PDB file of C-alpha atoms in Angstrom:
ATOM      1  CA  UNK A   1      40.348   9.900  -5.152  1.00  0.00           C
ATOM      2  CA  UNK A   2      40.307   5.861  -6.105  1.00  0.00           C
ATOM      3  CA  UNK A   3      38.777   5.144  -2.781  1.00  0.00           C
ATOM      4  CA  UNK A   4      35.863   8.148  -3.170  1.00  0.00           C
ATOM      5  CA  UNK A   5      35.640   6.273  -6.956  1.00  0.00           C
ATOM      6  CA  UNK A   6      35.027   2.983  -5.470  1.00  0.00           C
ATOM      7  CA  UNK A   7      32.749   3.827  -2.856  1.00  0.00           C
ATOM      8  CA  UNK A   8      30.602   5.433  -5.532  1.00  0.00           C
ATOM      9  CA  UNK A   9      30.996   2.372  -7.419  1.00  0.00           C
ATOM     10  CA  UNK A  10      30.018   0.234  -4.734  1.00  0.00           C
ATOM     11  CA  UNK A  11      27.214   2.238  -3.666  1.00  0.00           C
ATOM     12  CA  UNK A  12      26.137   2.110  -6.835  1.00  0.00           C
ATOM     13  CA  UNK A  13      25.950  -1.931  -7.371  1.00  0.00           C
ATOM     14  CA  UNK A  14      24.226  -1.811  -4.297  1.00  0.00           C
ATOM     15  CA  UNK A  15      21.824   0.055  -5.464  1.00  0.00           C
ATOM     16  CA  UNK A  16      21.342  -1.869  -8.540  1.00  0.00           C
ATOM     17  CA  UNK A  17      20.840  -4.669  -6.892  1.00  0.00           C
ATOM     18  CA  UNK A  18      18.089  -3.437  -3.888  1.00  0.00           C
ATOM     19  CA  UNK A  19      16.244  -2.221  -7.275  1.00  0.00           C
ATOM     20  CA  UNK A  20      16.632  -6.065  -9.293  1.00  0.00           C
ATOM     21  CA  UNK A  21      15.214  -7.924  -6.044  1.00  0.00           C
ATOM     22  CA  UNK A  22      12.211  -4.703  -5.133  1.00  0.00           C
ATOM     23  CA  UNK A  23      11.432  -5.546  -9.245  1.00  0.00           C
ATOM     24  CA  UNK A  24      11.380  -9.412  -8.405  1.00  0.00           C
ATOM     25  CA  UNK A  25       9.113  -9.180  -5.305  1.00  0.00           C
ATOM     26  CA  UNK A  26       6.758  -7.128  -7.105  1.00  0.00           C
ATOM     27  CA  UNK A  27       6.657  -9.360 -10.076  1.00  0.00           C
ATOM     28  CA  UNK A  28       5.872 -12.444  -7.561  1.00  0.00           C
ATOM     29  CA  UNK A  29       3.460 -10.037  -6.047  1.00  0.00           C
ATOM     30  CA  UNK A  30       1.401  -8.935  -8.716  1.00  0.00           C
ATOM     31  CA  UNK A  31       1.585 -13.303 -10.217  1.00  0.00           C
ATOM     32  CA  UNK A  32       0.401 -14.162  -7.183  1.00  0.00           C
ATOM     33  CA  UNK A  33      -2.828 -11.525  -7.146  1.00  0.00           C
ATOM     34  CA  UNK A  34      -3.820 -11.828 -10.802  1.00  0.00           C
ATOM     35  CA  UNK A  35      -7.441 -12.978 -11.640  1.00  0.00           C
ATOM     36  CA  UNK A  36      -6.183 -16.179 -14.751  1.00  0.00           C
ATOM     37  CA  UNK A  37      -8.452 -18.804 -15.133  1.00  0.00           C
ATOM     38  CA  UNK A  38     -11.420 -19.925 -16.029  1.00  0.00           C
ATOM     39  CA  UNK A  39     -14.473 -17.846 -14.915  1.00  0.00           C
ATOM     40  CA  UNK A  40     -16.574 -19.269 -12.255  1.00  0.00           C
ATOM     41  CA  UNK A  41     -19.410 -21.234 -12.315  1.00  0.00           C
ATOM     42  CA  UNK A  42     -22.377 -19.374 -11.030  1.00  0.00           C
ATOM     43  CA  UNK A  43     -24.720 -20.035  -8.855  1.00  0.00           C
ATOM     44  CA  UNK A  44     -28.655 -20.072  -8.584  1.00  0.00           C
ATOM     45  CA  UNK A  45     -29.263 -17.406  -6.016  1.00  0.00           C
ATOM     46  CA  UNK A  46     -32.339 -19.578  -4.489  1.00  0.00           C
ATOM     47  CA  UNK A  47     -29.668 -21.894  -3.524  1.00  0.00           C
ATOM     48  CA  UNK A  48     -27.848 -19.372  -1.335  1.00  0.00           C
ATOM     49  CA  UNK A  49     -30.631 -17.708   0.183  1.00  0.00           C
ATOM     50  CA  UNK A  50     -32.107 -20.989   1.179  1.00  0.00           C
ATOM     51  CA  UNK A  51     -28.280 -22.213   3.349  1.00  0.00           C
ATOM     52  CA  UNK A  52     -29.322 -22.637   6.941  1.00  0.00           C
ATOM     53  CA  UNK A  53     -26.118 -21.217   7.929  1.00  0.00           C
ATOM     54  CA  UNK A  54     -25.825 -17.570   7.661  1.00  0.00           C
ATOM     55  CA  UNK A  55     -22.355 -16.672   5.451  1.00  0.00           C
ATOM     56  CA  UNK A  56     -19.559 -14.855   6.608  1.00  0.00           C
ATOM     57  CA  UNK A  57     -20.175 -11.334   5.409  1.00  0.00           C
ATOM     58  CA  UNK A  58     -16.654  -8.978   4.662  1.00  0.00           C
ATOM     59  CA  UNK A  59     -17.198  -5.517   3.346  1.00  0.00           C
ATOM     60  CA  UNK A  60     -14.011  -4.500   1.204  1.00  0.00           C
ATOM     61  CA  UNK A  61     -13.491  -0.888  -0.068  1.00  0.00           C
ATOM     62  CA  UNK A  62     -17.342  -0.609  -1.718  1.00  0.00           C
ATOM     63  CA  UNK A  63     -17.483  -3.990  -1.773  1.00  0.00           C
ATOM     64  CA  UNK A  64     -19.371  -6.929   0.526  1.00  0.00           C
ATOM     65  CA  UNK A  65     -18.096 -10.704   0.171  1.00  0.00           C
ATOM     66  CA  UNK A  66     -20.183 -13.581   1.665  1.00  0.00           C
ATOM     67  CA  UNK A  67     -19.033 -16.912   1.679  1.00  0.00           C
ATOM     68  CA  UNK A  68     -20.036 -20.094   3.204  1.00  0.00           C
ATOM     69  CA  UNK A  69     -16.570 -21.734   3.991  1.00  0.00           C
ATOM     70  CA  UNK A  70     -13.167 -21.164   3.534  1.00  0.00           C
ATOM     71  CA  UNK A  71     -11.047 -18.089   4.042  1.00  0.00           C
ATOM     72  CA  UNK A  72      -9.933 -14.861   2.054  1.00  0.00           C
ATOM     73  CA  UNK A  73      -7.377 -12.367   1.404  1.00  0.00           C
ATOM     74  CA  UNK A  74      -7.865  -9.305   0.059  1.00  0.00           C
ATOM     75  CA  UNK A  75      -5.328  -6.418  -1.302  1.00  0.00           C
ATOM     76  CA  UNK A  76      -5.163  -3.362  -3.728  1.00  0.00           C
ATOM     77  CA  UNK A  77      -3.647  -3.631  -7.408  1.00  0.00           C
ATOM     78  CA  UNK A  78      -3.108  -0.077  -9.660  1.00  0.00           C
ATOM     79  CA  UNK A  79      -2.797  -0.717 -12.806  1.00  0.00           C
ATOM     80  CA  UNK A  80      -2.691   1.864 -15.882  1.00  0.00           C
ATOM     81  CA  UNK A  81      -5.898   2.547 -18.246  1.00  0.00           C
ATOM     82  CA  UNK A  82      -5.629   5.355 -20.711  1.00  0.00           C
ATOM     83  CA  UNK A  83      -2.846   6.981 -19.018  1.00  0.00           C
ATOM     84  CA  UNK A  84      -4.231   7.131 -15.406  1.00  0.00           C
ATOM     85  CA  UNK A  85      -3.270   4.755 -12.408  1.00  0.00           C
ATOM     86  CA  UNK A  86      -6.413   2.621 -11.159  1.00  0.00           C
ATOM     87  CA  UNK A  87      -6.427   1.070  -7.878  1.00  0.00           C
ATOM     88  CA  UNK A  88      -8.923  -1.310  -7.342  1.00  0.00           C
ATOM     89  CA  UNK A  89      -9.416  -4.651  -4.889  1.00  0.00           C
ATOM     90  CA  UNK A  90      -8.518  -8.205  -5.548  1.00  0.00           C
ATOM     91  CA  UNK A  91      -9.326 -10.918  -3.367  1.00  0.00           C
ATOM     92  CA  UNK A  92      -9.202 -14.393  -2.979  1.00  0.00           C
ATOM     93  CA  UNK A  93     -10.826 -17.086  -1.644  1.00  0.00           C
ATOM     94  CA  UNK A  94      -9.589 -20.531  -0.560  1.00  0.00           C
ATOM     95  CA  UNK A  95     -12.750 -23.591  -0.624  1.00  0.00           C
ATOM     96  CA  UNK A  96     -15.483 -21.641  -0.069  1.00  0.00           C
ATOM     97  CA  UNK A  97     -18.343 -23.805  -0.888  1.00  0.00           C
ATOM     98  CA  UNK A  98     -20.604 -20.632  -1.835  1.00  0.00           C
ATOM     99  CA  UNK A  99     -19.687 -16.500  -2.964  1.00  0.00           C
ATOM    100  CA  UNK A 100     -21.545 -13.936  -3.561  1.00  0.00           C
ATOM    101  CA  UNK A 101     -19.997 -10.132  -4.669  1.00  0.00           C
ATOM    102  CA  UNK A 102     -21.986  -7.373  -3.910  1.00  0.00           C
ATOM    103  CA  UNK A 103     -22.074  -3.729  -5.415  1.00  0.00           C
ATOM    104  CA  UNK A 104     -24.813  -1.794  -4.036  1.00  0.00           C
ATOM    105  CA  UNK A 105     -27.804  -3.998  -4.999  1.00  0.00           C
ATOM    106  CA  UNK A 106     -26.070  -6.046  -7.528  1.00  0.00           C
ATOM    107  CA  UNK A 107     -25.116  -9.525  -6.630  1.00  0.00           C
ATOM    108  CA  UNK A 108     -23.131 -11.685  -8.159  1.00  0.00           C
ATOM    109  CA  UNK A 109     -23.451 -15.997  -7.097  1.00  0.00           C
ATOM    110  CA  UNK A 110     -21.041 -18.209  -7.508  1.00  0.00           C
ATOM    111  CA  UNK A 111     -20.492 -22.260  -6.720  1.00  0.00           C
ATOM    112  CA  UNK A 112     -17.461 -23.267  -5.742  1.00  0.00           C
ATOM    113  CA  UNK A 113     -18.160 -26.792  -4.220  1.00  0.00           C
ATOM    114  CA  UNK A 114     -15.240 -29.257  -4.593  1.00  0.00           C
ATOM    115  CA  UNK A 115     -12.658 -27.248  -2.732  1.00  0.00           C
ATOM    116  CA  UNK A 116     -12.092 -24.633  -5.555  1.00  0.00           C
ATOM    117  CA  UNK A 117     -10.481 -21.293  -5.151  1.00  0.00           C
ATOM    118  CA  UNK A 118     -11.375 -18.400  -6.709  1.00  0.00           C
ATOM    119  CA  UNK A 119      -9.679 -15.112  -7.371  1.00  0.00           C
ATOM    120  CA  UNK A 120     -12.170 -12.094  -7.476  1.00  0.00           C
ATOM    121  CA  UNK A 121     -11.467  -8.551  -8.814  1.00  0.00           C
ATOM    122  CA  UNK A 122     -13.381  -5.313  -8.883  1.00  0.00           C
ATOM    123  CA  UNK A 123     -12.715  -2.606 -11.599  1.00  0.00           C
ATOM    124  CA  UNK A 124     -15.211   0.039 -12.484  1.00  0.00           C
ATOM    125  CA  UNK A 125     -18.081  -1.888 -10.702  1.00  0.00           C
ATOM    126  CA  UNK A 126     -17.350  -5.126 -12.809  1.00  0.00           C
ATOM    127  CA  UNK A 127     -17.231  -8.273 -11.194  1.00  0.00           C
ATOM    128  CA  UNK A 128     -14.720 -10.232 -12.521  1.00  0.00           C
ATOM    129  CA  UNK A 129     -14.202 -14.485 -10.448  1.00  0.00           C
ATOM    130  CA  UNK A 130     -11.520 -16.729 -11.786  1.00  0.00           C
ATOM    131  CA  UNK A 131     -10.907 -20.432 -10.536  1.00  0.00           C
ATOM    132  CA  UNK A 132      -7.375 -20.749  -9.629  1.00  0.00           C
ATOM    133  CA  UNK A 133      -4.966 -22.918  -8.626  1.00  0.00           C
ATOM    134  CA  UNK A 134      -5.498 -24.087  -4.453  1.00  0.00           C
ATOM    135  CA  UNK A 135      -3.058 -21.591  -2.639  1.00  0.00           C
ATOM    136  CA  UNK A 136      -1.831 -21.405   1.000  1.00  0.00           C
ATOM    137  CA  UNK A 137      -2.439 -18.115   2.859  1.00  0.00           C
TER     138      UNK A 137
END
């Protein structure tokens, strides 16, 4: 009977544990993939359509991301509103000179010359761009 007891014990602490570090990851995860910072500076669309480089295009769930420069990473948060879980996509961008965040026919410009990097969310066909901190992919 003590050794059945302390195998439940120990399978218990073990499990405690597995949950502490899965709650730690996560917390890293979703720090890592929040849009905090200032917004970013937008961008006169004549000055995009006139690049003589054509951008790299990425469609992303409904969205399209074009960017002259840099490179991107893109993943799914859910977060609650009212109640109901809300997925929606988060990307981010490391020293892209230009963006530009398309829904349908809107479009959305943004400079980020100077090596900035940007964090861009999507929730209910809002655009929302943050300049963050220079991260390594």
């Amino acid at each position: 009977m003590a050794i059945a007891l302390g195998f439940a014990v120990l399978i218990g602490v073990g499990f405690e544990v597995m949950q502490r570090h899965d709650r730690a990851v996560q917390a890293q995860r979703d720090a890592f993939w929040r849009v905090d910072g200032p917004p970013c500076p937008p961008l006169e669309p004549l000055i995009f359509k006139s690049l003589r480089r054509l951008p790299q295009a990425t469609p992303y769930d409904d969205v399209l991301f074009r960017r002259l420069g840099g490179t991107m990473t893109c993943t799914h948060l859910i977060d609650r509103a009212g109640g109901a879980a809300v997925r929606y996509p988060i990307c981010k961008f490391n020293a892209p000179d230009y963006l530009v965040v398309s829904i349908g026919r809107r479009n959305q410009f943004y400079d980020l010359t100077g090596g900035r990097a940007a964090a861009v969310d999507v929730r209910d066909g809002q655009v929302r761009c943050a300049v963050i901190p220079p991260f390594r992919m």
